[in-house]
PDB file of C-alpha atoms in Angstrom:
ATOM      1  CA  MET A   1       0.000   0.000   0.000  1.00  0.00           C
ATOM      2  CA  SER A   2       1.352   3.447  -0.917  1.00  0.00           C
ATOM      3  CA  LEU A   3       0.212   6.987  -0.154  1.00  0.00           C
ATOM      4  CA  THR A   4       0.082   9.603  -2.901  1.00  0.00           C
ATOM      5  CA  ASN A   5      -1.430  13.094  -2.376  1.00  0.00           C
ATOM      6  CA  GLY A   6      -3.335  11.817   0.635  1.00  0.00           C
ATOM      7  CA  VAL A   7      -4.805   8.948  -1.441  1.00  0.00           C
ATOM      8  CA  HIS A   8      -4.431   5.341  -0.355  1.00  0.00           C
ATOM      9  CA  LEU A   9      -3.560   2.971  -3.193  1.00  0.00           C
ATOM     10  CA  LEU A  10      -4.483  -0.500  -1.935  1.00  0.00           C
ATOM     11  CA  ALA A  11      -3.272  -3.858  -3.120  1.00  0.00           C
ATOM     12  CA  PRO A  12      -6.156  -6.217  -3.979  1.00  0.00           C
ATOM     13  CA  GLU A  13      -5.490  -8.374  -0.926  1.00  0.00           C
ATOM     14  CA  ASP A  14      -5.763  -5.316   1.368  1.00  0.00           C
ATOM     15  CA  ARG A  15      -9.063  -3.911   0.136  1.00  0.00           C
ATOM     16  CA  GLN A  16     -11.308  -6.289   2.034  1.00  0.00           C
ATOM     17  CA  HIS A  17      -9.664  -5.317   5.343  1.00  0.00           C
ATOM     18  CA  LEU A  18      -9.335  -1.565   4.978  1.00  0.00           C
ATOM     19  CA  GLN A  19     -11.804   1.221   4.272  1.00  0.00           C
ATOM     20  CA  PRO A  20      -9.642   4.231   3.405  1.00  0.00           C
ATOM     21  CA  GLN A  21     -10.913   7.670   2.585  1.00  0.00           C
ATOM     22  CA  TYR A  22      -9.940   7.036  -1.035  1.00  0.00           C
ATOM     23  CA  SER A  23      -9.854   3.660  -2.717  1.00  0.00           C
ATOM     24  CA  THR A  24      -8.702   2.514  -6.126  1.00  0.00           C
ATOM     25  CA  SER A  25     -11.005   2.155  -9.057  1.00  0.00           C
ATOM     26  CA  SER A  26     -11.171  -1.636  -8.718  1.00  0.00           C
ATOM     27  CA  SER A  27     -14.149  -1.148  -6.419  1.00  0.00           C
ATOM     28  CA  LEU A  28     -15.931   0.104  -9.507  1.00  0.00           C
ATOM     29  CA  SER A  29     -14.575  -2.467 -11.995  1.00  0.00           C
ATOM     30  CA  PRO A  30     -16.401  -3.271 -15.250  1.00  0.00           C
ATOM     31  CA  SER A  31     -17.252  -6.743 -13.983  1.00  0.00           C
ATOM     32  CA  GLN A  32     -19.526  -5.266 -11.349  1.00  0.00           C
ATOM     33  CA  SER A  33     -21.642  -3.642 -14.046  1.00  0.00           C
ATOM     34  CA  GLU A  34     -22.994  -7.097 -14.892  1.00  0.00           C
ATOM     35  CA  ASN A  35     -25.102  -7.327 -11.773  1.00  0.00           C
ATOM     36  CA  SER A  36     -28.600  -5.952 -11.605  1.00  0.00           C
ATOM     37  CA  SER A  37     -27.811  -2.942  -9.407  1.00  0.00           C
ATOM     38  CA  SER A  38     -25.112  -1.782 -11.809  1.00  0.00           C
ATOM     39  CA  ASP A  39     -27.457  -2.245 -14.753  1.00  0.00           C
ATOM     40  CA  GLN A  40     -30.029  -0.072 -13.028  1.00  0.00           C
ATOM     41  CA  LEU A  41     -27.385   2.589 -12.325  1.00  0.00           C
ATOM     42  CA  MET A  42     -26.303   2.593 -15.970  1.00  0.00           C
ATOM     43  CA  GLU A  43     -29.925   2.980 -17.057  1.00  0.00           C
ATOM     44  CA  ASN A  44     -30.294   5.966 -14.712  1.00  0.00           C
ATOM     45  CA  LEU A  45     -27.100   7.517 -16.032  1.00  0.00           C
ATOM     46  CA  GLN A  46     -28.218   6.961 -19.625  1.00  0.00           C
ATOM     47  CA  ARG A  47     -31.537   8.668 -18.894  1.00  0.00           C
ATOM     48  CA  LEU A  48     -29.647  11.559 -17.289  1.00  0.00           C
ATOM     49  CA  PHE A  49     -27.494  12.044 -20.372  1.00  0.00           C
ATOM     50  CA  ASP A  50     -30.542  11.736 -22.650  1.00  0.00           C
ATOM     51  CA  SER A  51     -32.362  14.417 -20.653  1.00  0.00           C
ATOM     52  CA  GLN A  52     -29.364  16.716 -20.998  1.00  0.00           C
ATOM     53  CA  LYS A  53     -29.438  16.240 -24.750  1.00  0.00           C
ATOM     54  CA  LYS A  54     -33.142  17.048 -24.934  1.00  0.00           C
ATOM     55  CA  SER A  55     -32.735  20.193 -22.841  1.00  0.00           C
ATOM     56  CA  GLY A  56     -30.136  21.516 -25.222  1.00  0.00           C
ATOM     57  CA  LYS A  57     -27.169  21.119 -22.919  1.00  0.00           C
ATOM     58  CA  GLU A  58     -25.300  18.753 -25.228  1.00  0.00           C
ATOM     59  CA  GLU A  59     -22.439  20.362 -27.151  1.00  0.00           C
ATOM     60  CA  SER A  60     -22.313  20.100 -30.935  1.00  0.00           C
ATOM     61  CA  SER A  61     -18.957  18.282 -30.935  1.00  0.00           C
ATOM     62  CA  GLU A  62     -16.681  16.532 -28.473  1.00  0.00           C
ATOM     63  CA  SER A  63     -13.701  18.707 -29.349  1.00  0.00           C
ATOM     64  CA  ASP A  64     -15.537  21.784 -28.151  1.00  0.00           C
ATOM     65  CA  THR A  65     -16.162  20.242 -24.750  1.00  0.00           C
ATOM     66  CA  GLU A  66     -12.480  19.566 -24.237  1.00  0.00           C
ATOM     67  CA  GLU A  67     -11.595  23.224 -24.371  1.00  0.00           C
ATOM     68  CA  MET A  68     -14.384  24.990 -22.514  1.00  0.00           C
ATOM     69  CA  PRO A  69     -15.596  24.546 -18.922  1.00  0.00           C
ATOM     70  CA  SER A  70     -19.261  23.845 -18.359  1.00  0.00           C
ATOM     71  CA  THR A  71     -21.251  26.899 -17.397  1.00  0.00           C
ATOM     72  CA  SER A  72     -24.336  27.693 -15.401  1.00  0.00           C
ATOM     73  CA  VAL A  73     -26.816  30.455 -15.984  1.00  0.00           C
ATOM     74  CA  ILE A  74     -25.556  33.667 -14.365  1.00  0.00           C
ATOM     75  CA  LYS A  75     -28.264  36.149 -13.493  1.00  0.00           C
ATOM     76  CA  PRO A  76     -27.925  39.722 -12.205  1.00  0.00           C
ATOM     77  CA  ASP A  77     -28.601  40.167  -8.516  1.00  0.00           C
ATOM     78  CA  GLU A  78     -31.054  42.593  -6.949  1.00  0.00           C
ATOM     79  CA  ASN A  79     -28.615  45.468  -7.559  1.00  0.00           C
ATOM     80  CA  ASN A  80     -28.429  44.586 -11.250  1.00  0.00           C
ATOM     81  CA  LYS A  81     -24.813  43.507 -10.843  1.00  0.00           C
ATOM     82  CA  THR A  82     -23.670  40.324 -12.482  1.00  0.00           C
ATOM     83  CA  THR A  83     -21.476  38.102 -10.312  1.00  0.00           C
ATOM     84  CA  ILE A  84     -19.121  35.933 -12.318  1.00  0.00           C
ATOM     85  CA  PRO A  85     -18.246  32.657 -10.542  1.00  0.00           C
ATOM     86  CA  PHE A  86     -14.719  31.354 -10.202  1.00  0.00           C
ATOM     87  CA  MET A  87     -13.895  29.679 -13.526  1.00  0.00           C
ATOM     88  CA  LEU A  88     -11.625  26.656 -13.782  1.00  0.00           C
ATOM     89  CA  GLN A  89     -10.112  25.368 -16.998  1.00  0.00           C
ATOM     90  CA  PRO A  90     -10.488  21.677 -17.876  1.00  0.00           C
ATOM     91  CA  ASP A  91      -7.710  19.376 -16.755  1.00  0.00           C
ATOM     92  CA  THR A  92      -5.023  18.615 -19.313  1.00  0.00           C
ATOM     93  CA  LYS A  93      -3.049  16.118 -17.221  1.00  0.00           C
ATOM     94  CA  PHE A  94      -4.066  12.486 -16.977  1.00  0.00           C
ATOM     95  CA  SER A  95      -5.084  11.239 -13.533  1.00  0.00           C
ATOM     96  CA  SER A  96      -5.831   7.632 -12.650  1.00  0.00           C
ATOM     97  CA  LEU A  97      -9.371   6.807 -11.600  1.00  0.00           C
ATOM     98  CA  LYS A  98      -9.994   6.565  -7.877  1.00  0.00           C
ATOM     99  CA  SER A  99     -13.053   6.734  -5.651  1.00  0.00           C
ATOM    100  CA  THR A 100     -14.045   8.726  -2.602  1.00  0.00           C
ATOM    101  CA  ARG A 101     -16.841   8.220  -0.111  1.00  0.00           C
ATOM    102  CA  ILE A 102     -19.565  10.802   0.310  1.00  0.00           C
ATOM    103  CA  LEU A 103     -22.799  10.125   2.214  1.00  0.00           C
ATOM    104  CA  ASP A 104     -21.836   6.429   2.386  1.00  0.00           C
ATOM    105  CA  GLN A 105     -21.569   6.207  -1.407  1.00  0.00           C
ATOM    106  CA  LEU A 106     -18.376   5.534  -3.348  1.00  0.00           C
ATOM    107  CA  ILE A 107     -18.097   8.064  -6.169  1.00  0.00           C
ATOM    108  CA  SER A 108     -15.508   7.827  -8.951  1.00  0.00           C
ATOM    109  CA  CYS A 109     -13.073  10.702  -9.013  1.00  0.00           C
ATOM    110  CA  PHE A 110      -9.753  12.040 -10.244  1.00  0.00           C
ATOM    111  CA  VAL A 111      -7.421  13.660  -7.718  1.00  0.00           C
ATOM    112  CA  VAL A 112      -6.076  16.884  -9.213  1.00  0.00           C
ATOM    113  CA  GLY A 113      -4.268  19.566  -7.246  1.00  0.00           C
ATOM    114  CA  GLY A 114      -4.805  17.700  -3.992  1.00  0.00           C
ATOM    115  CA  GLU A 115      -8.607  17.542  -4.220  1.00  0.00           C
ATOM    116  CA  CYS A 116     -11.026  15.013  -5.642  1.00  0.00           C
ATOM    117  CA  ARG A 117     -12.988  15.943  -8.740  1.00  0.00           C
ATOM    118  CA  LEU A 118     -16.027  13.713  -8.735  1.00  0.00           C
ATOM    119  CA  CYS A 119     -17.974  12.308 -11.657  1.00  0.00           C
ATOM    120  CA  PHE A 120     -21.010  14.562 -11.439  1.00  0.00           C
ATOM    121  CA  PRO A 121     -23.523  12.282 -13.261  1.00  0.00           C
ATOM    122  CA  GLN A 122     -22.659   9.467 -10.853  1.00  0.00           C
ATOM    123  CA  LEU A 123     -22.987  11.787  -7.852  1.00  0.00           C
ATOM    124  CA  ALA A 124     -26.365  12.959  -9.129  1.00  0.00           C
ATOM    125  CA  ALA A 125     -27.560   9.380  -9.629  1.00  0.00           C
ATOM    126  CA  LEU A 126     -26.333   7.864  -6.349  1.00  0.00           C
ATOM    127  CA  VAL A 127     -26.570  10.757  -3.877  1.00  0.00           C
ATOM    128  CA  LEU A 128     -29.044  13.218  -5.417  1.00  0.00           C
ATOM    129  CA  GLY A 129     -31.189  10.622  -7.169  1.00  0.00           C
ATOM    130  CA  GLU A 130     -34.485  11.877  -5.725  1.00  0.00           C
ATOM    131  CA  VAL A 131     -33.742  15.551  -6.370  1.00  0.00           C
ATOM    132  CA  PRO A 132     -35.209  16.979  -9.633  1.00  0.00           C
ATOM    133  CA  GLN A 133     -32.602  18.052 -12.176  1.00  0.00           C
ATOM    134  CA  ARG A 134     -34.127  21.531 -12.410  1.00  0.00           C
ATOM    135  CA  TYR A 135     -33.716  22.002  -8.652  1.00  0.00           C
ATOM    136  CA  ILE A 136     -30.086  20.850  -8.839  1.00  0.00           C
ATOM    137  CA  ASP A 137     -29.428  23.364 -11.632  1.00  0.00           C
ATOM    138  CA  GLU A 138     -30.962  26.144  -9.534  1.00  0.00           C
ATOM    139  CA  LYS A 139     -28.758  25.272  -6.567  1.00  0.00           C
ATOM    140  CA  LEU A 140     -25.646  25.144  -8.759  1.00  0.00           C
ATOM    141  CA  SER A 141     -26.443  28.647  -9.980  1.00  0.00           C
ATOM    142  CA  ASP A 142     -27.311  29.900  -6.492  1.00  0.00           C
ATOM    143  CA  LEU A 143     -24.050  28.548  -5.047  1.00  0.00           C
ATOM    144  CA  HIS A 144     -22.067  29.820  -8.052  1.00  0.00           C
ATOM    145  CA  ILE A 145     -20.712  26.340  -8.735  1.00  0.00           C
ATOM    146  CA  VAL A 146     -19.282  25.838 -12.204  1.00  0.00           C
ATOM    147  CA  ASN A 147     -18.424  22.236 -12.978  1.00  0.00           C
ATOM    148  CA  ILE A 148     -15.371  21.303 -15.019  1.00  0.00           C
ATOM    149  CA  MET A 149     -15.410  19.217 -18.166  1.00  0.00           C
ATOM    150  CA  ALA A 150     -13.466  15.957 -18.035  1.00  0.00           C
ATOM    151  CA  SER A 151     -10.489  15.823 -20.360  1.00  0.00           C
ATOM    152  CA  LYS A 152     -10.471  13.407 -23.272  1.00  0.00           C
ATOM    153  CA  GLU A 153      -8.348  10.918 -21.322  1.00  0.00           C
ATOM    154  CA  GLN A 154     -10.544  11.163 -18.223  1.00  0.00           C
ATOM    155  CA  LEU A 155     -13.670  10.721 -20.329  1.00  0.00           C
ATOM    156  CA  GLN A 156     -12.288   7.551 -21.892  1.00  0.00           C
ATOM    157  CA  VAL A 157     -11.338   6.136 -18.477  1.00  0.00           C
ATOM    158  CA  LEU A 158     -14.849   6.760 -17.153  1.00  0.00           C
ATOM    159  CA  LYS A 159     -16.346   5.022 -20.183  1.00  0.00           C
ATOM    160  CA  PHE A 160     -13.948   2.082 -20.019  1.00  0.00           C
ATOM    161  CA  SER A 161     -14.689   1.585 -16.310  1.00  0.00           C
ATOM    162  CA  GLY A 162     -18.427   1.546 -16.948  1.00  0.00           C
ATOM    163  CA  ILE A 163     -19.056   4.663 -14.887  1.00  0.00           C
ATOM    164  CA  ILE A 164     -20.788   6.557 -17.697  1.00  0.00           C
ATOM    165  CA  PRO A 165     -22.400   5.339 -20.934  1.00  0.00           C
ATOM    166  CA  THR A 166     -20.068   4.795 -23.873  1.00  0.00           C
ATOM    167  CA  THR A 167     -22.246   7.165 -25.909  1.00  0.00           C
ATOM    168  CA  ALA A 168     -21.555  10.119 -23.595  1.00  0.00           C
ATOM    169  CA  ALA A 169     -19.831  12.973 -25.436  1.00  0.00           C
ATOM    170  CA  LYS A 170     -18.844  14.779 -22.231  1.00  0.00           C
ATOM    171  CA  CYS A 171     -18.872  14.444 -18.458  1.00  0.00           C
ATOM    172  CA  ASP A 172     -18.928  17.104 -15.764  1.00  0.00           C
ATOM    173  CA  LEU A 173     -16.533  16.890 -12.821  1.00  0.00           C
ATOM    174  CA  ILE A 174     -17.311  18.631  -9.528  1.00  0.00           C
ATOM    175  CA  THR A 175     -14.807  19.244  -6.746  1.00  0.00           C
ATOM    176  CA  LYS A 176     -15.535  17.431  -3.515  1.00  0.00           C
ATOM    177  CA  SER A 177     -15.821  20.734  -1.639  1.00  0.00           C
ATOM    178  CA  ASN A 178     -18.518  21.932  -4.035  1.00  0.00           C
ATOM    179  CA  ALA A 179     -20.196  18.523  -3.938  1.00  0.00           C
ATOM    180  CA  GLU A 180     -20.482  18.819  -0.152  1.00  0.00           C
ATOM    181  CA  ARG A 181     -21.936  22.323  -0.512  1.00  0.00           C
ATOM    182  CA  LEU A 182     -24.440  21.119  -3.093  1.00  0.00           C
ATOM    183  CA  ILE A 183     -25.516  18.199  -0.921  1.00  0.00           C
ATOM    184  CA  ALA A 184     -26.012  20.476   2.074  1.00  0.00           C
ATOM    185  CA  SER A 185     -28.187  22.754  -0.060  1.00  0.00           C
ATOM    186  CA  CYS A 186     -30.203  20.056  -1.864  1.00  0.00           C
ATOM    187  CA  LEU A 187     -30.694  17.499   0.884  1.00  0.00           C
ATOM    188  CA  SER A 188     -32.076  17.902   4.369  1.00  0.00           C
ATOM    189  CA  THR A 189     -29.363  16.122   6.371  1.00  0.00           C
ATOM    190  CA  GLY A 190     -30.708  17.290   9.714  1.00  0.00           C
ATOM    191  CA  THR A 191     -33.650  15.989  11.726  1.00  0.00           C
ATOM    192  CA  ALA A 192     -36.234  17.831  13.764  1.00  0.00           C
ATOM    193  CA  ALA A 193     -35.383  17.869  17.457  1.00  0.00           C
ATOM    194  CA  PRO A 194     -36.879  14.654  18.921  1.00  0.00           C
ATOM    195  CA  ILE A 195     -36.947  15.970  22.497  1.00  0.00           C
ATOM    196  CA  LEU A 196     -38.852  18.737  24.211  1.00  0.00           C
ATOM    197  CA  ASP A 197     -37.219  22.065  24.931  1.00  0.00           C
ATOM    198  CA  GLU A 198     -37.830  21.549  28.650  1.00  0.00           C
ATOM    199  CA  THR A 199     -35.946  18.263  28.508  1.00  0.00           C
ATOM    200  CA  LYS A 200     -33.051  19.781  26.582  1.00  0.00           C
ATOM    201  CA  GLU A 201     -32.639  22.474  29.213  1.00  0.00           C
ATOM    202  CA  ASP A 202     -31.982  19.747  31.781  1.00  0.00           C
ATOM    203  CA  MET A 203     -29.418  18.013  29.560  1.00  0.00           C
ATOM    204  CA  GLU A 204     -25.743  18.893  29.633  1.00  0.00           C
ATOM    205  CA  SER A 205     -24.636  20.636  26.436  1.00  0.00           C
ATOM    206  CA  ILE A 206     -21.547  22.288  24.968  1.00  0.00           C
ATOM    207  CA  GLN A 207     -21.563  25.397  22.804  1.00  0.00           C
ATOM    208  CA  ILE A 208     -19.633  24.566  19.628  1.00  0.00           C
ATOM    209  CA  ALA A 209     -19.195  26.078  16.174  1.00  0.00           C
ATOM    210  CA  HIS A 210     -17.471  25.631  12.823  1.00  0.00           C
ATOM    211  CA  ASP A 211     -16.201  28.083  10.208  1.00  0.00           C
ATOM    212  CA  CYS A 212     -16.876  26.082   7.025  1.00  0.00           C
ATOM    213  CA  PHE A 213     -18.939  27.611   4.199  1.00  0.00           C
ATOM    214  CA  GLY A 214     -19.793  30.694   6.232  1.00  0.00           C
ATOM    215  CA  GLY A 215     -19.866  28.974   9.605  1.00  0.00           C
ATOM    216  CA  CYS A 216     -22.536  27.897  12.071  1.00  0.00           C
ATOM    217  CA  SER A 217     -22.927  27.536  15.825  1.00  0.00           C
ATOM    218  CA  GLY A 218     -24.893  25.064  17.881  1.00  0.00           C
ATOM    219  CA  ARG A 219     -25.213  22.995  21.027  1.00  0.00           C
ATOM    220  CA  LEU A 220     -23.696  19.541  21.404  1.00  0.00           C
ATOM    221  CA  PHE A 221     -25.760  17.104  23.493  1.00  0.00           C
ATOM    222  CA  ASN A 222     -23.372  14.293  24.361  1.00  0.00           C
ATOM    223  CA  ALA A 223     -26.214  12.169  25.712  1.00  0.00           C
ATOM    224  CA  LEU A 224     -27.744  11.936  22.218  1.00  0.00           C
ATOM    225  CA  SER A 225     -24.543  10.611  20.627  1.00  0.00           C
ATOM    226  CA  PRO A 226     -23.939   8.657  18.402  1.00  0.00           C
ATOM    227  CA  GLY A 227     -27.189   9.780  16.789  1.00  0.00           C
ATOM    228  CA  PRO A 228     -27.955  13.352  15.703  1.00  0.00           C
ATOM    229  CA  CYS A 229     -26.628  15.278  18.676  1.00  0.00           C
ATOM    230  CA  ILE A 230     -25.730  18.820  17.523  1.00  0.00           C
ATOM    231  CA  GLU A 231     -28.547  21.373  17.496  1.00  0.00           C
ATOM    232  CA  CYS A 232     -28.193  24.273  15.055  1.00  0.00           C
ATOM    233  CA  SER A 233     -28.640  27.606  16.819  1.00  0.00           C
ATOM    234  CA  ASP A 234     -30.637  28.975  13.871  1.00  0.00           C
ATOM    235  CA  CYS A 235     -32.960  26.239  12.584  1.00  0.00           C
ATOM    236  CA  LYS A 236     -32.927  24.062  15.753  1.00  0.00           C
ATOM    237  CA  ASN A 237     -32.505  20.874  13.707  1.00  0.00           C
ATOM    238  CA  LEU A 238     -30.245  18.112  14.982  1.00  0.00           C
ATOM    239  CA  PHE A 239     -27.226  16.878  13.015  1.00  0.00           C
ATOM    240  CA  ILE A 240     -24.516  14.288  13.272  1.00  0.00           C
ATOM    241  CA  PRO A 241     -21.020  15.865  13.304  1.00  0.00           C
ATOM    242  CA  GLU A 242     -20.301  15.073   9.634  1.00  0.00           C
ATOM    243  CA  SER A 243     -23.460  16.833   8.498  1.00  0.00           C
ATOM    244  CA  PHE A 244     -23.216  19.760  10.897  1.00  0.00           C
ATOM    245  CA  CYS A 245     -19.770  20.841   9.666  1.00  0.00           C
ATOM    246  CA  ARG A 246     -21.220  21.415   6.164  1.00  0.00           C
ATOM    247  CA  HIS A 247     -24.387  23.076   7.508  1.00  0.00           C
ATOM    248  CA  SER A 248     -24.619  26.870   7.331  1.00  0.00           C
ATOM    249  CA  HIS A 249     -27.188  29.645   7.041  1.00  0.00           C
ATOM    250  CA  SER A 250     -24.662  32.233   5.894  1.00  0.00           C
ATOM    251  CA  GLU A 251     -25.018  33.863   2.484  1.00  0.00           C
ATOM    252  CA  THR A 252     -21.503  35.310   2.427  1.00  0.00           C
ATOM    253  CA  ALA A 253     -19.840  32.086   1.286  1.00  0.00           C
ATOM    254  CA  LYS A 254     -21.924  31.781  -1.875  1.00  0.00           C
ATOM    255  CA  LYS A 255     -20.273  34.543  -3.893  1.00  0.00           C
ATOM    256  CA  LEU A 256     -16.719  35.296  -4.945  1.00  0.00           C
ATOM    257  CA  MET A 257     -15.191  32.576  -2.780  1.00  0.00           C
ATOM    258  CA  CYS A 258     -13.254  29.497  -3.852  1.00  0.00           C
ATOM    259  CA  HIS A 259     -13.748  26.492  -1.569  1.00  0.00           C
ATOM    260  CA  TRP A 260     -10.977  23.902  -1.556  1.00  0.00           C
ATOM    261  CA  GLY A 261     -10.034  20.825   0.439  1.00  0.00           C
ATOM    262  CA  PHE A 262     -13.231  20.318   2.444  1.00  0.00           C
ATOM    263  CA  ASP A 263     -14.083  16.763   3.484  1.00  0.00           C
ATOM    264  CA  SER A 264     -16.830  16.123   6.014  1.00  0.00           C
ATOM    265  CA  SER A 265     -14.960  13.054   7.309  1.00  0.00           C
ATOM    266  CA  ASN A 266     -12.470  15.526   8.812  1.00  0.00           C
ATOM    267  CA  TRP A 267     -15.160  16.940  11.107  1.00  0.00           C
ATOM    268  CA  PRO A 268     -12.964  16.759  14.285  1.00  0.00           C
ATOM    269  CA  TYR A 269     -10.687  19.376  12.718  1.00  0.00           C
ATOM    270  CA  TYR A 270     -13.579  21.689  11.792  1.00  0.00           C
ATOM    271  CA  LEU A 271     -15.614  21.678  15.003  1.00  0.00           C
ATOM    272  CA  HIS A 272     -14.417  23.751  17.945  1.00  0.00           C
ATOM    273  CA  LEU A 273     -15.756  25.376  21.090  1.00  0.00           C
ATOM    274  CA  ASP A 274     -17.773  28.515  20.500  1.00  0.00           C
ATOM    275  CA  ASN A 275     -15.687  31.646  20.972  1.00  0.00           C
ATOM    276  CA  SER A 276     -18.393  33.103  23.220  1.00  0.00           C
ATOM    277  CA  LEU A 277     -17.666  30.560  25.960  1.00  0.00           C
ATOM    278  CA  GLU A 278     -16.141  32.185  29.041  1.00  0.00           C
ATOM    279  CA  VAL A 279     -15.510  29.042  31.110  1.00  0.00           C
ATOM    280  CA  ARG A 280     -13.816  26.508  28.851  1.00  0.00           C
ATOM    281  CA  ASN A 281     -11.980  23.997  31.052  1.00  0.00           C
ATOM    282  CA  ASN A 282     -14.781  21.475  31.551  1.00  0.00           C
ATOM    283  CA  ALA A 283     -16.146  22.149  28.079  1.00  0.00           C
ATOM    284  CA  GLU A 284     -12.822  21.328  26.432  1.00  0.00           C
ATOM    285  CA  GLU A 285     -12.502  18.068  28.328  1.00  0.00           C
ATOM    286  CA  ASN A 286     -16.093  17.044  27.549  1.00  0.00           C
ATOM    287  CA  PHE A 287     -15.662  17.918  23.880  1.00  0.00           C
ATOM    288  CA  LEU A 288     -12.473  15.845  23.587  1.00  0.00           C
ATOM    289  CA  ASN A 289     -14.235  12.900  25.227  1.00  0.00           C
ATOM    290  CA  PHE A 290     -17.083  13.247  22.754  1.00  0.00           C
ATOM    291  CA  VAL A 291     -14.690  13.239  19.787  1.00  0.00           C
ATOM    292  CA  GLN A 292     -12.912  10.121  21.031  1.00  0.00           C
ATOM    293  CA  ASN A 293     -16.149   8.250  21.756  1.00  0.00           C
ATOM    294  CA  TYR A 294     -17.723   9.178  18.417  1.00  0.00           C
ATOM    295  CA  ARG A 295     -14.592   8.144  16.527  1.00  0.00           C
ATOM    296  CA  GLN A 296     -14.663   4.812  18.327  1.00  0.00           C
ATOM    297  CA  HIS A 297     -18.302   4.390  17.337  1.00  0.00           C
ATOM    298  CA  LEU A 298     -17.451   5.001  13.671  1.00  0.00           C
ATOM    299  CA  ALA A 299     -14.588   2.511  13.876  1.00  0.00           C
ATOM    300  CA  ASN A 300     -16.884  -0.138  15.351  1.00  0.00           C
ATOM    301  CA  VAL A 301     -19.482   0.445  12.639  1.00  0.00           C
ATOM    302  CA  SER A 302     -16.903   0.168   9.847  1.00  0.00           C
ATOM    303  CA  ASN A 303     -15.630  -3.124  11.285  1.00  0.00           C
TER     304      ASN A 303
END
């Protein structure tokens, strides 16, 4: 096993024992496409590409798609000022196919510049499958996310691996940071508080916060762990740590900001005690105990 750019490359005999953050593309080998679940996924992907063609999103030639990034509709804001999102050119260097886990789904990706660039059609099919395409497009525009077109080499690798249909003329890639933002905006990953306010007042809690995607603060109820145990201070919904660190009600992070390197599995590095806390000694100790216990829970589940 070797480590390259934070990516674990596993030998075949190691894969059944380890569950790294990134795994090699053998977990998505062509042989797996013969089973019924893979056939259903390919049908969903084919329908997704067909719908893009019908809506006029398909380019006239493949050579054009290799040179231009995909674009979203950019509309003037209330002050009649047009905000241009951060534009990225398509990748010209070849990158081997890998996979990364997001919401318990393995998504094919290429690691470029230290960050995963996920196959967007596969992400849409596996993670956002129940979300209408029109709603996804609206969120992409609202978050100022501009996907990148796969290079010719990357496109061929995705086809050869059975990730996308062989008839696909192009494929969008989305950075993992933007994928996490899109998921937080499209999916409700929090749950309504299952306990009464009077009961919560009697429970021990810790004021915590994070600074990702505009930031958010909340209360950690250790007694509710390992289930949803962090209450958002704004919407009062409960979240597990991985979901809370991508949760935000801030509008400042949507415009003129490039997000890079975010991974919700790194939640212990994002969450911290709220700066408003005056007495921190007991809170720090309780928070560290929570992190250790929750990590142990995740390790037990993975085993």
